[in-house]
CSV table of C-alpha atoms in Angstrom, one decimal:
chain,number,residue,atom,x,y,z
A,1186,MET,CA,44.2,24.6,9.8
A,1187,ALA,CA,44.0,26.8,13.2
A,1188,GLU,CA,40.7,26.5,14.0
A,1189,LEU,CA,41.5,22.8,15.0
A,1190,ALA,CA,44.3,23.9,16.7
A,1191,SER,CA,43.5,26.5,18.4
A,1192,LEU,CA,40.7,23.5,20.1
A,1193,GLU,CA,43.2,21.3,21.1
A,1194,GLY,CA,42.9,19.3,24.9
A,1195,PHE,CA,38.9,20.6,25.2
A,1196,THR,CA,37.6,17.9,26.6
A,1197,GLU,CA,34.1,19.0,26.7
A,1198,LEU,CA,31.7,21.2,24.1
A,1199,THR,CA,28.9,23.5,25.8
A,1200,GLY,CA,27.9,25.5,22.6
A,1201,ASP,CA,28.6,24.1,18.2
A,1202,LEU,CA,31.4,22.4,16.9
A,1203,LEU,CA,31.2,23.5,13.1
A,1204,LEU,CA,33.5,21.6,11.6
A,1205,VAL,CA,32.9,23.0,7.5
A,1206,ASP,CA,35.4,23.5,4.8
A,1207,ILE,CA,38.4,23.2,6.8
A,1208,GLU,CA,41.1,22.8,3.3
A,1209,GLY,CA,43.8,20.1,4.0
A,1210,ALA,CA,42.3,18.8,7.1
A,1211,GLU,CA,42.2,14.7,6.6
A,1212,ASP,CA,41.9,14.1,10.2
A,1213,PHE,CA,40.9,16.0,13.0
A,1214,GLU,CA,43.2,14.6,15.4
A,1215,PRO,CA,43.8,17.8,17.6
A,1216,LEU,CA,40.1,17.1,19.5
A,1217,ARG,CA,41.4,14.5,20.6
A,1218,CYS,CA,41.4,15.1,24.4
A,1219,LEU,CA,36.7,15.7,23.1
A,1220,GLN,CA,34.6,13.8,25.3
A,1221,ARG,CA,31.2,15.8,25.0
A,1222,VAL,CA,29.8,18.8,22.8
A,1223,GLY,CA,26.7,20.1,23.9
A,1224,GLY,CA,25.2,21.6,20.6
A,1225,GLN,CA,25.6,20.3,17.7
A,1226,LEU,CA,28.0,18.5,15.7
A,1227,ASN,CA,28.5,19.2,11.7
A,1228,ILE,CA,30.7,18.3,10.5
A,1229,ARG,CA,30.5,18.8,6.4
A,1230,LEU,CA,32.1,19.2,3.0
A,1231,ASN,CA,35.9,19.1,4.2
A,1232,GLY,CA,37.1,17.9,0.6
A,1233,ASP,CA,40.5,16.1,1.7
A,1234,LEU,CA,38.7,14.1,5.2
A,1235,GLY,CA,39.4,10.7,4.4
A,1236,SER,CA,37.9,9.8,8.4
A,1237,LEU,CA,37.2,10.9,12.0
A,1238,ARG,CA,40.2,10.0,13.3
A,1239,GLY,CA,40.8,12.6,16.3
A,1240,LEU,CA,37.1,11.7,17.7
A,1241,GLU,CA,37.3,8.4,19.8
A,1242,GLN,CA,37.2,10.2,22.5
A,1243,LEU,CA,33.8,12.1,22.0
A,1244,ARG,CA,31.0,10.5,24.2
A,1245,SER,CA,28.0,12.1,23.6
A,1246,VAL,CA,26.4,15.9,21.7
A,1247,GLY,CA,23.7,17.7,22.7
A,1248,GLY,CA,22.5,18.4,19.5
A,1249,ILE,CA,22.7,17.4,15.8
A,1250,VAL,CA,25.2,15.2,13.7
A,1251,HIS,CA,26.0,16.2,10.5
A,1252,VAL,CA,28.4,14.0,8.3
A,1253,SER,CA,27.6,15.2,4.4
A,1254,ASP,CA,29.3,16.2,1.7
A,1255,HIS,CA,33.2,14.9,1.5
A,1256,PRO,CA,34.3,13.1,-1.6
A,1257,ASN,CA,37.0,10.9,0.3
A,1258,LEU,CA,35.8,9.7,3.5
A,1259,VAL,CA,35.5,6.2,3.8
A,1260,SER,CA,34.7,5.0,6.6
A,1261,LEU,CA,33.9,6.7,10.0
A,1262,ASP,CA,36.0,5.3,12.2
A,1263,GLY,CA,36.7,8.1,15.0
A,1264,LEU,CA,33.2,8.0,16.9
A,1265,ASP,CA,34.3,4.6,17.7
A,1266,ARG,CA,32.6,5.8,21.2
A,1267,LEU,CA,29.7,8.0,21.0
A,1268,GLU,CA,26.6,6.4,22.8
A,1269,THR,CA,24.1,9.6,22.3
A,1270,ILE,CA,23.2,12.3,20.3
A,1271,GLY,CA,20.4,14.4,21.0
A,1272,ASN,CA,18.9,14.8,17.8
A,1273,THR,CA,18.8,13.8,14.1
A,1274,VAL,CA,22.1,12.2,12.4
A,1275,PHE,CA,22.9,13.1,8.8
A,1276,ILE,CA,25.1,11.2,7.0
A,1277,GLN,CA,24.9,11.4,3.3
A,1278,ASN,CA,26.4,12.9,0.5
A,1279,ASN,CA,28.7,10.3,0.7
A,1280,PRO,CA,30.2,9.5,-2.6
A,1281,ARG,CA,33.0,7.0,-1.1
A,1282,LEU,CA,32.0,6.1,2.4
A,1283,ASN,CA,31.2,2.3,2.4
A,1284,SER,CA,30.8,1.7,5.8
A,1285,VAL,CA,29.5,3.0,9.3
A,1286,PHE,CA,30.4,-0.5,11.8
A,1287,ALA,CA,32.3,2.8,13.8
A,1288,LEU,CA,29.0,3.6,15.2
A,1289,GLU,CA,28.5,0.2,17.1
A,1290,SER,CA,28.5,2.2,20.6
A,1291,LEU,CA,25.2,4.1,19.4
A,1292,SER,CA,22.5,3.2,21.7
A,1293,SER,CA,20.2,6.6,21.5
A,1294,VAL,CA,19.3,9.0,18.6
A,1295,ALA,CA,17.0,11.8,20.1
A,1296,GLY,CA,16.2,12.7,16.2
A,1297,ARG,CA,15.6,11.8,13.5
A,1298,LEU,CA,18.0,9.0,11.6
A,1299,ARG,CA,18.9,9.8,8.2
A,1300,ILE,CA,20.8,7.9,5.9
A,1301,TRP,CA,21.0,9.2,2.2
A,1302,ASN,CA,23.2,9.0,-1.0
A,1303,ASN,CA,25.6,7.7,0.3
A,1304,ASP,CA,26.7,5.7,-2.4
A,1305,SER,CA,29.4,2.6,-1.4
A,1306,LEU,CA,27.4,2.2,1.8
A,1307,PRO,CA,26.7,-1.9,0.9
A,1308,SER,CA,24.8,-2.1,5.4
A,1309,LEU,CA,24.3,-0.4,7.5
A,1310,GLY,CA,26.6,-2.8,10.1
A,1311,GLY,CA,27.3,-0.9,13.0
A,1312,LEU,CA,24.2,0.2,13.8
A,1313,THR,CA,22.6,-2.9,16.1
A,1314,GLY,CA,22.7,-1.4,19.4
A,1315,LEU,CA,20.6,1.1,18.4
A,1316,THR,CA,17.6,0.8,19.8
A,1317,GLY,CA,14.1,3.1,21.4
A,1318,GLN,CA,13.0,5.5,19.6
A,1319,VAL,CA,14.0,8.0,16.8
A,1320,THR,CA,11.8,10.9,15.7
A,1321,GLY,CA,11.9,9.9,12.0
A,1322,LEU,CA,14.1,7.2,9.4
A,1323,GLU,CA,15.0,8.1,6.0
A,1324,ILE,CA,17.1,6.2,3.8
A,1325,GLY,CA,17.7,7.1,0.9
A,1326,ASN,CA,19.2,7.2,-2.7
A,1327,ASN,CA,22.5,4.3,-1.4
A,1328,ALA,CA,23.5,2.5,-4.3
A,1329,VAL,CA,24.5,-1.0,-3.1
A,1330,LEU,CA,22.6,-1.1,0.5
A,1331,SER,CA,20.8,-3.9,0.1
A,1332,ASP,CA,18.6,-4.1,3.7
A,1333,LEU,CA,17.9,-2.8,6.7
A,1334,ASP,CA,18.6,-5.9,9.4
A,1335,GLU,CA,21.4,-3.7,11.8
A,1336,LEU,CA,18.0,-1.6,12.6
A,1337,ALA,CA,16.4,-4.4,14.7
A,1338,GLY,CA,16.7,-2.6,17.8
A,1339,LEU,CA,14.7,-0.1,17.0
A,1340,GLY,CA,11.2,-0.5,18.5
A,1341,ALA,CA,9.6,2.9,17.3
A,1342,VAL,CA,9.6,5.5,15.1
A,1343,ALA,CA,8.0,8.8,16.0
A,1344,GLY,CA,7.4,10.5,12.2
A,1345,PRO,CA,7.8,8.9,9.2
A,1346,ILE,CA,9.6,6.0,7.5
A,1347,GLU,CA,11.0,6.8,3.7
A,1348,ILE,CA,13.1,4.1,2.2
A,1349,SER,CA,13.9,5.2,-1.4
A,1350,ASP,CA,16.1,4.9,-4.7
A,1351,ASN,CA,18.2,1.7,-3.0
A,1352,PRO,CA,18.1,-0.2,-6.4
A,1353,GLN,CA,20.1,-3.0,-4.7
A,1354,LEU,CA,17.5,-3.3,-1.5
A,1355,PHE,CA,15.3,-5.9,-1.0
A,1356,SER,CA,14.6,-6.6,2.2
A,1357,VAL,CA,13.2,-3.6,5.2
A,1358,ALA,CA,13.2,-6.6,7.7
A,1359,GLY,CA,14.6,-5.5,9.9
A,1360,LEU,CA,12.8,-3.0,11.1
A,1361,GLY,CA,10.6,-5.8,12.4
A,1362,GLY,CA,11.0,-4.1,16.2
A,1363,ILE,CA,8.5,-1.3,15.3
A,1364,THR,CA,5.0,-1.3,16.9
A,1365,GLY,CA,2.7,1.6,17.6
A,1366,SER,CA,1.5,4.9,14.7
A,1367,VAL,CA,4.0,6.0,12.5
A,1368,SER,CA,3.5,9.6,10.5
A,1369,ALA,CA,3.9,7.9,7.0
A,1370,VAL,CA,5.8,4.8,5.4
A,1371,TRP,CA,6.7,5.9,2.5
A,1372,MET,CA,8.5,3.2,-0.1
A,1373,GLN,CA,9.5,4.4,-3.6
A,1374,ARG,CA,11.9,3.2,-6.1
A,1375,ASN,CA,13.2,0.8,-4.7
A,1376,PRO,CA,13.0,-2.0,-7.7
A,1377,SER,CA,14.6,-5.1,-6.1
A,1378,LEU,CA,12.5,-4.6,-2.3
A,1379,VAL,CA,9.8,-7.9,-2.7
A,1380,SER,CA,8.0,-7.6,0.0
A,1381,LEU,CA,7.4,-5.3,3.4
A,1382,GLN,CA,8.2,-8.2,6.1
A,1383,GLY,CA,9.1,-5.8,8.8
A,1384,LEU,CA,6.1,-3.1,9.0
A,1385,ALA,CA,4.0,-5.8,10.3
A,1386,GLY,CA,3.7,-4.0,14.1
A,1387,ILE,CA,2.5,-0.5,12.4
A,1388,SER,CA,-0.6,-0.3,13.7
A,1389,LEU,CA,-2.0,3.1,12.7
A,1390,VAL,CA,-0.5,5.7,10.0
A,1391,GLY,CA,-0.3,9.2,9.8
A,1392,GLY,CA,-1.0,12.8,8.5
A,1393,ALA,CA,2.3,11.7,5.6
A,1394,GLY,CA,0.3,8.5,4.5
A,1395,ILE,CA,1.7,5.7,2.9
A,1396,ARG,CA,3.1,5.6,-0.7
A,1397,LEU,CA,4.3,3.4,-2.2
A,1398,GLU,CA,5.7,3.9,-5.8
A,1399,GLY,CA,7.5,2.5,-8.3
A,1400,ASN,CA,8.5,-0.8,-6.7
A,1401,SER,CA,9.0,-2.7,-9.9
A,1402,GLY,CA,9.8,-6.0,-7.8
A,1403,LEU,CA,7.2,-5.8,-4.9
A,1404,LEU,CA,5.5,-8.4,-5.0
A,1405,SER,CA,3.3,-8.9,-1.5
A,1406,ILE,CA,1.9,-5.8,0.9
A,1407,ASP,CA,0.8,-8.5,3.3
A,1408,ASP,CA,2.5,-6.8,6.1
A,1409,LEU,CA,0.5,-4.0,6.3
A,1410,GLN,CA,-1.8,-6.0,8.3
A,1411,GLY,CA,-1.9,-4.6,11.4
A,1412,VAL,CA,-2.6,-0.5,9.9
A,1413,GLY,CA,-6.7,0.3,10.9
A,1414,THR,CA,-6.0,4.0,10.4
A,1415,ILE,CA,-4.4,6.4,8.0
A,1416,GLN,CA,-4.2,10.0,8.4
A,1417,GLY,CA,-2.9,10.8,5.4
A,1418,ASN,CA,-3.5,9.3,1.3
A,1419,LEU,CA,-2.5,5.7,1.3
A,1420,TRP,CA,-1.3,5.9,-2.8
A,1421,ILE,CA,0.3,2.7,-4.1
A,1422,GLU,CA,1.5,3.6,-7.6
A,1423,GLU,CA,3.3,2.2,-10.9
A,1424,ASN,CA,4.3,-1.3,-8.4
A,1425,PRO,CA,3.8,-3.1,-11.7
A,1426,ALA,CA,4.5,-6.8,-9.4
A,1427,LEU,CA,1.7,-6.2,-7.1
A,1428,SER,CA,-1.0,-8.6,-8.2
A,1429,SER,CA,-3.2,-7.5,-4.5
A,1430,LEU,CA,-3.4,-5.4,-2.4
A,1431,ASP,CA,-3.6,-8.3,0.6
A,1432,GLY,CA,-2.6,-6.6,4.0
A,1433,LEU,CA,-4.8,-4.2,3.7
A,1434,SER,CA,-8.3,-4.7,4.4
A,1435,GLY,CA,-7.5,-4.0,8.3
A,1436,VAL,CA,-8.1,-0.2,5.8
A,1437,GLN,CA,-11.4,1.6,8.2
A,1438,THR,CA,-10.5,5.1,7.8
A,1439,VAL,CA,-8.1,7.3,5.3
A,1440,GLY,CA,-8.3,11.4,6.8
A,1441,GLY,CA,-6.4,12.4,3.1
A,1442,SER,CA,-6.9,10.3,-0.7
A,1443,VAL,CA,-6.9,7.1,-1.9
A,1444,VAL,CA,-4.7,7.0,-5.5
A,1445,LEU,CA,-4.7,3.4,-6.8
A,1446,ARG,CA,-2.8,3.8,-10.1
A,1447,THR,CA,-0.4,2.1,-12.5
A,1448,ASN,CA,-0.1,-1.1,-11.0
A,1449,ILE,CA,-0.4,-3.8,-14.2
A,1450,THR,CA,-0.8,-6.8,-13.1
A,1451,MET,CA,-3.5,-5.9,-10.2
A,1452,SER,CA,-6.4,-7.9,-10.4
A,1453,SER,CA,-8.7,-7.0,-7.8
A,1454,ALA,CA,-9.1,-4.7,-4.8
A,1455,ASP,CA,-11.2,-6.1,-2.6
A,1456,SER,CA,-9.2,-6.3,0.7
A,1457,LEU,CA,-9.9,-2.7,0.7
A,1458,SER,CA,-13.0,-4.7,1.7
A,1459,GLY,CA,-13.2,-2.7,5.0
A,1460,LEU,CA,-12.9,1.0,4.2
A,1461,THR,CA,-16.0,3.1,4.8
A,1462,ASP,CA,-15.0,6.8,4.6
A,1463,VAL,CA,-12.8,8.9,2.1
A,1464,ASN,CA,-12.0,12.3,2.9
A,1465,PHE,CA,-10.3,13.8,-0.5
A,1466,TRP,CA,-11.3,11.3,-3.1
A,1467,LEU,CA,-10.4,8.5,-4.5
A,1468,ILE,CA,-8.6,7.7,-7.7
A,1469,VAL,CA,-8.7,3.8,-9.1
A,1470,GLU,CA,-7.1,4.6,-13.1
A,1471,GLY,CA,-5.1,2.3,-15.7
A,1472,ASN,CA,-4.8,-0.6,-13.4
A,1473,PRO,CA,-5.3,-2.5,-17.0
A,1474,ALA,CA,-6.6,-6.3,-14.8
A,1475,LEU,CA,-8.5,-5.0,-12.3
A,1476,THR,CA,-11.3,-6.8,-13.5
A,1477,ASN,CA,-14.2,-5.8,-10.7
A,1478,LEU,CA,-14.0,-2.9,-8.7
A,1479,ASP,CA,-15.3,-3.7,-4.9
A,1480,PHE,CA,-15.8,-1.2,-1.6
A,1481,PRO,CA,-19.0,-3.6,0.0
A,1482,ALA,CA,-18.4,-1.1,2.4
A,1483,LEU,CA,-17.5,2.4,1.4
A,1484,GLU,CA,-19.8,5.3,2.6
A,1485,SER,CA,-18.9,8.6,2.3
A,1486,VAL,CA,-15.6,10.0,-0.8
A,1487,GLY,CA,-15.3,13.8,0.6
A,1488,GLY,CA,-13.7,14.8,-2.5
A,1489,VAL,CA,-13.8,12.7,-5.9
A,1490,VAL,CA,-14.4,9.0,-7.3
A,1491,SER,CA,-12.6,8.6,-10.6
A,1492,VAL,CA,-12.7,5.2,-12.2
A,1493,SER,CA,-10.8,5.6,-14.8
A,1494,PHE,CA,-9.0,4.2,-17.8
A,1495,ASN,CA,-9.1,0.3,-16.3
A,1496,SER,CA,-9.0,-1.3,-19.4
A,1497,GLY,CA,-9.7,-4.9,-18.0
A,1498,LEU,CA,-12.4,-4.1,-16.2
A,1499,GLN,CA,-15.9,-4.8,-17.0
A,1500,THR,CA,-18.5,-4.5,-14.1
A,1501,LEU,CA,-18.4,-1.2,-11.8
A,1502,SER,CA,-20.8,-3.5,-9.2
A,1503,GLY,CA,-19.2,-2.4,-6.1
A,1504,PHE,CA,-20.2,0.9,-4.4
A,1505,ALA,CA,-23.6,-0.1,-2.8
A,1506,ASN,CA,-23.1,1.6,0.7
A,1507,LEU,CA,-21.8,5.0,-0.4
A,1508,GLU,CA,-24.5,7.0,0.2
A,1509,GLN,CA,-21.8,10.6,-0.4
A,1510,VAL,CA,-19.4,12.4,-3.2
A,1511,GLY,CA,-18.1,15.3,-2.0
A,1512,ASP,CA,-16.8,17.1,-5.9
A,1513,LEU,CA,-17.3,14.6,-9.1
A,1514,LEU,CA,-17.7,11.4,-8.9
A,1515,ARG,CA,-16.5,10.3,-12.6
A,1516,VAL,CA,-16.3,6.6,-14.5
A,1517,LEU,CA,-13.7,7.7,-17.5
A,1518,GLY,CA,-12.6,5.5,-20.6
A,1519,ASN,CA,-13.2,2.0,-19.1
A,1520,ALA,CA,-12.4,0.8,-23.1
A,1521,ASN,CA,-14.2,-2.9,-21.9
A,1522,LEU,CA,-16.7,-2.1,-19.2
A,1523,VAL,CA,-20.1,-3.4,-19.8
A,1524,SER,CA,-22.1,-1.6,-16.8
A,1525,ILE,CA,-22.2,0.6,-14.3
A,1526,ASN,CA,-24.3,-1.9,-11.0
A,1527,GLY,CA,-23.0,-0.1,-7.6
A,1528,PHE,CA,-23.9,3.1,-6.8
A,1529,GLY,CA,-27.6,1.8,-5.7
A,1530,GLY,CA,-26.8,4.2,-1.6
A,1531,LEU,CA,-26.3,6.6,-3.3
A,1532,ASP,CA,-29.7,9.7,-3.6
A,1533,ILE,CA,-27.7,13.1,-3.5
A,1534,ALA,CA,-24.3,13.5,-5.2
A,1535,ASP,CA,-22.7,16.7,-4.0
A,1536,GLY,CA,-21.0,17.8,-7.5
A,1537,ASP,CA,-20.4,16.4,-10.4
A,1538,VAL,CA,-21.8,13.1,-12.2
A,1539,ARG,CA,-19.4,12.0,-15.0
A,1540,ILE,CA,-19.6,8.4,-17.4
A,1541,GLU,CA,-17.8,9.3,-19.9
A,1542,ASN,CA,-15.8,7.5,-23.5
A,1543,ASN,CA,-16.9,3.9,-21.9
A,1544,GLY,CA,-16.9,2.0,-25.7
A,1545,GLN,CA,-19.0,-0.9,-24.7
A,1546,LEU,CA,-20.5,0.8,-21.8
A,1547,ALA,CA,-24.1,-1.1,-22.1
A,1548,THR,CA,-26.1,-0.4,-19.1
A,1549,ILE,CA,-26.3,2.9,-16.6
A,1550,ASN,CA,-28.3,0.7,-13.9
A,1551,GLY,CA,-26.7,1.4,-10.7
A,1552,PHE,CA,-28.1,5.1,-9.9
A,1553,GLY,CA,-31.4,3.7,-9.3
A,1554,SER,CA,-31.8,6.0,-5.5
A,1555,LEU,CA,-30.2,9.3,-7.2
A,1556,GLN,CA,-32.5,11.8,-6.6
A,1557,ASP,CA,-30.4,14.5,-6.4
A,1558,VAL,CA,-27.1,15.3,-8.7
A,1559,GLN,CA,-25.5,18.9,-7.7
A,1560,GLY,CA,-22.9,19.9,-10.2
A,1561,ARG,CA,-23.6,18.3,-13.9
A,1562,LEU,CA,-24.5,15.3,-15.0
A,1563,VAL,CA,-22.4,14.3,-18.1
A,1564,VAL,CA,-23.1,11.2,-20.2
A,1565,THR,CA,-21.2,11.1,-23.0
A,1566,ASN,CA,-19.2,9.9,-26.0
A,1567,ASN,CA,-20.0,5.9,-24.4
A,1568,PRO,CA,-20.9,5.2,-28.9
A,1569,SER,CA,-22.3,0.7,-27.0
A,1570,LEU,CA,-24.9,3.1,-24.6
A,1571,LEU,CA,-29.2,1.0,-25.2
A,1572,HIS,CA,-30.5,3.5,-22.5
A,1573,VAL,CA,-29.7,5.6,-18.8
A,1574,ASP,CA,-33.2,3.8,-17.5
A,1575,GLY,CA,-30.9,3.0,-14.4
A,1576,LEU,CA,-31.1,7.1,-13.5
A,1577,GLY,CA,-34.6,6.5,-13.7
A,1578,SER,CA,-35.4,8.6,-9.9
A,1579,LEU,CA,-33.6,12.1,-10.4
A,1580,ALA,CA,-35.7,14.7,-9.4
A,1581,PHE,CA,-33.0,18.0,-9.6
A,1582,VAL,CA,-29.3,18.8,-11.5
A,1583,GLY,CA,-27.9,22.0,-10.0
A,1584,ASP,CA,-26.2,22.8,-13.4
A,1585,ARG,CA,-25.9,20.8,-16.7
A,1586,LEU,CA,-28.4,17.4,-18.0
A,1587,VAL,CA,-25.8,16.9,-20.7
A,1588,PHE,CA,-26.1,13.9,-23.2
A,1589,ILE,CA,-23.7,13.8,-26.6
A,1590,ASN,CA,-22.2,10.9,-29.2
A,1591,ASN,CA,-23.8,8.0,-27.3
A,1592,ALA,CA,-24.3,6.5,-30.9
A,1593,SER,CA,-26.5,3.5,-29.7
A,1594,MET,CA,-28.6,5.3,-26.7
A,1595,VAL,CA,-32.4,4.1,-28.1
A,1596,ARG,CA,-33.6,6.0,-25.0
A,1597,MET,CA,-33.7,8.5,-22.3
A,1598,ARG,CA,-36.2,8.5,-20.0
A,1599,LEU,CA,-36.4,10.5,-17.0
A,1600,PRO,CA,-39.3,10.3,-15.4
A,1601,LEU,CA,-39.0,11.6,-12.0
A,1602,LEU,CA,-36.8,14.6,-13.6
A,1603,GLU,CA,-38.5,18.6,-12.7
A,1604,VAL,CA,-36.0,20.5,-12.1
A,1605,ILE,CA,-32.5,21.4,-14.5
A,1606,ALA,CA,-30.6,24.6,-12.8
A,1607,ASP,CA,-28.8,25.8,-16.2
A,1608,GLY,CA,-29.3,24.2,-19.6
A,1609,PHE,CA,-30.5,20.7,-21.1
A,1610,GLN,CA,-28.4,18.9,-24.3
A,1611,LEU,CA,-29.2,16.1,-26.3
A,1612,ARG,CA,-27.3,15.6,-29.2
A,1613,ASP,CA,-25.1,13.7,-31.9
A,1614,SER,CA,-27.7,10.6,-31.1
A,1615,ALA,CA,-27.9,8.4,-33.4
A,1616,SER,CA,-30.0,6.0,-32.8
A,1617,ILE,CA,-32.5,8.4,-30.4
A,1618,GLN,CA,-36.3,6.8,-30.9
A,1619,GLU,CA,-37.7,8.4,-27.2
A,1620,ILE,CA,-37.5,12.0,-25.0
A,1621,SER,CA,-39.8,11.5,-21.9
A,1622,MET,CA,-39.2,13.4,-19.4
A,1623,PRO,CA,-43.2,14.0,-18.1
A,1624,ASN,CA,-42.6,15.2,-15.1
A,1625,LEU,CA,-39.6,18.9,-15.7
A,1626,GLU,CA,-40.9,21.9,-15.2
A,1627,ALA,CA,-38.3,24.5,-15.8
A,1628,VAL,CA,-34.8,24.6,-17.4
A,1629,GLY,CA,-32.5,27.5,-15.5
A,1630,ASP,CA,-30.6,28.4,-19.6
A,1631,PHE,CA,-30.3,26.5,-23.0
A,1632,PHE,CA,-32.7,23.4,-24.0
A,1633,PHE,CA,-30.9,21.7,-26.9
A,1634,LEU,CA,-31.6,18.6,-29.5
A,1635,GLY,CA,-29.5,17.7,-32.0
A,1636,ASN,CA,-28.4,15.6,-34.6
A,1637,ASN,CA,-30.5,12.9,-33.7
A,1638,ALA,CA,-30.7,11.6,-36.8
A,1639,VAL,CA,-33.4,9.1,-36.1
A,1640,GLN,CA,-35.4,10.1,-33.7
A,1641,ALA,CA,-39.3,10.1,-33.6
A,1642,ASN,CA,-40.2,12.9,-31.5
A,1643,GLY,CA,-40.0,15.5,-30.7
A,1644,GLY,CA,-39.9,13.8,-26.9
A,1645,ASP,CA,-41.8,13.7,-23.7
A,1646,TYR,CA,-41.9,17.3,-22.0
A,1647,GLY,CA,-45.2,17.3,-20.8
A,1648,ALA,CA,-44.8,19.9,-18.0
A,1649,LEU,CA,-41.9,22.3,-18.9
A,1650,VAL,CA,-43.4,26.0,-18.5
A,1651,SER,CA,-39.4,27.3,-18.0
A,1652,VAL,CA,-36.5,27.5,-20.5
A,1653,GLY,CA,-34.2,30.0,-19.9
A,1654,ALA,CA,-33.0,30.3,-23.6
A,1655,GLN,CA,-35.4,27.6,-25.8
A,1656,THR,CA,-33.9,25.7,-28.9
A,1657,PHE,CA,-35.7,23.9,-30.6
A,1658,PRO,CA,-35.6,20.2,-32.3
A,1659,GLY,CA,-33.5,19.8,-35.1
């Protein structure tokens, strides 16, 4: 308290004002003449503080404003004349704070606006005068906050928009004035949020990407329709009411990964029909209502393509223009997938190709142009698979070629295959009757045939002259 008393009568401070952990301070009455702080205003950890009374003359703060970690603070009364803040505003960890109406004179925040973990705050009433640009908007862990309507004056966010863990938030329509580019749109674990109305003015999302996760009531993302480029990830996960990706039809390039995971009612991803390039991974996983997957314009994925555990997926036919996959192409655990028809544009796979554990898969006809697999080609545990005729153009495998436990497979014809750089293995295929690789010249390591009970003959390997470590048919 003595420190407070020593500032009585000051109208301006050129440096920082630190009001931190002042025992017994219920207000800041000794500062009643203060009009300007040139540096930061740091008000934190004052256990007895009930209001900010005493700061009524304060008009501007040149640096950061912290109002944080006060168990008994119920309002910001005392900041009624504050007009400009030269850096970020933190209003956080104030469990009894129920009003920010005292900020109604605030027109400019040059940094971020962070309102976080204020359990009793029902609205942002008081921020209607805030205009122009902030460098980030972070609203989270506010237990009773219902909307963001009072932020309608904001015109731009130069950094991220993060709205997370607000259980009663049903609308972000108050962000409708924001236009242009932002560095991120993260909407996470807002169970009452039903749409993204308010985001239609955003045209580009930067390196932190879009993340929509755990919003159990989210029905629509139509208001992302203006977004054409995402420089980071497009991550959509665990939104159980989201049935489509309508709103993403304008997205052409994603600089990070595309992840569509465990959205249990999502029946279609067709709205990504304009997507041409994904720099890292494309993951479509655990979406049981998805029956078809179509990315007709997609040309390049720099890392992994994984279509996994989509129990309703019946056909995979929508990658006709895909020309490049960097690390791995995987089709795994899709219980009702019957056919793979859609990779006709892929000539070279730079990494592995794995087709595994697809219980109803009968045919693989979709790789008619695939000539070169730089990594491993693995086809295992597909009990309904009859043949791999769709791999008929394959000439080179840079690692191992593996067929294991495909119980119904009756033939394996690879008429143009010349080189397997590592090993070859075909086993536990009880129905196999024909093995034909007539142009195979070299196998770099092992050659193994085993436990193929109905095997009709030893196979056709007419050109084979070199096997690194030979094992004869068993």
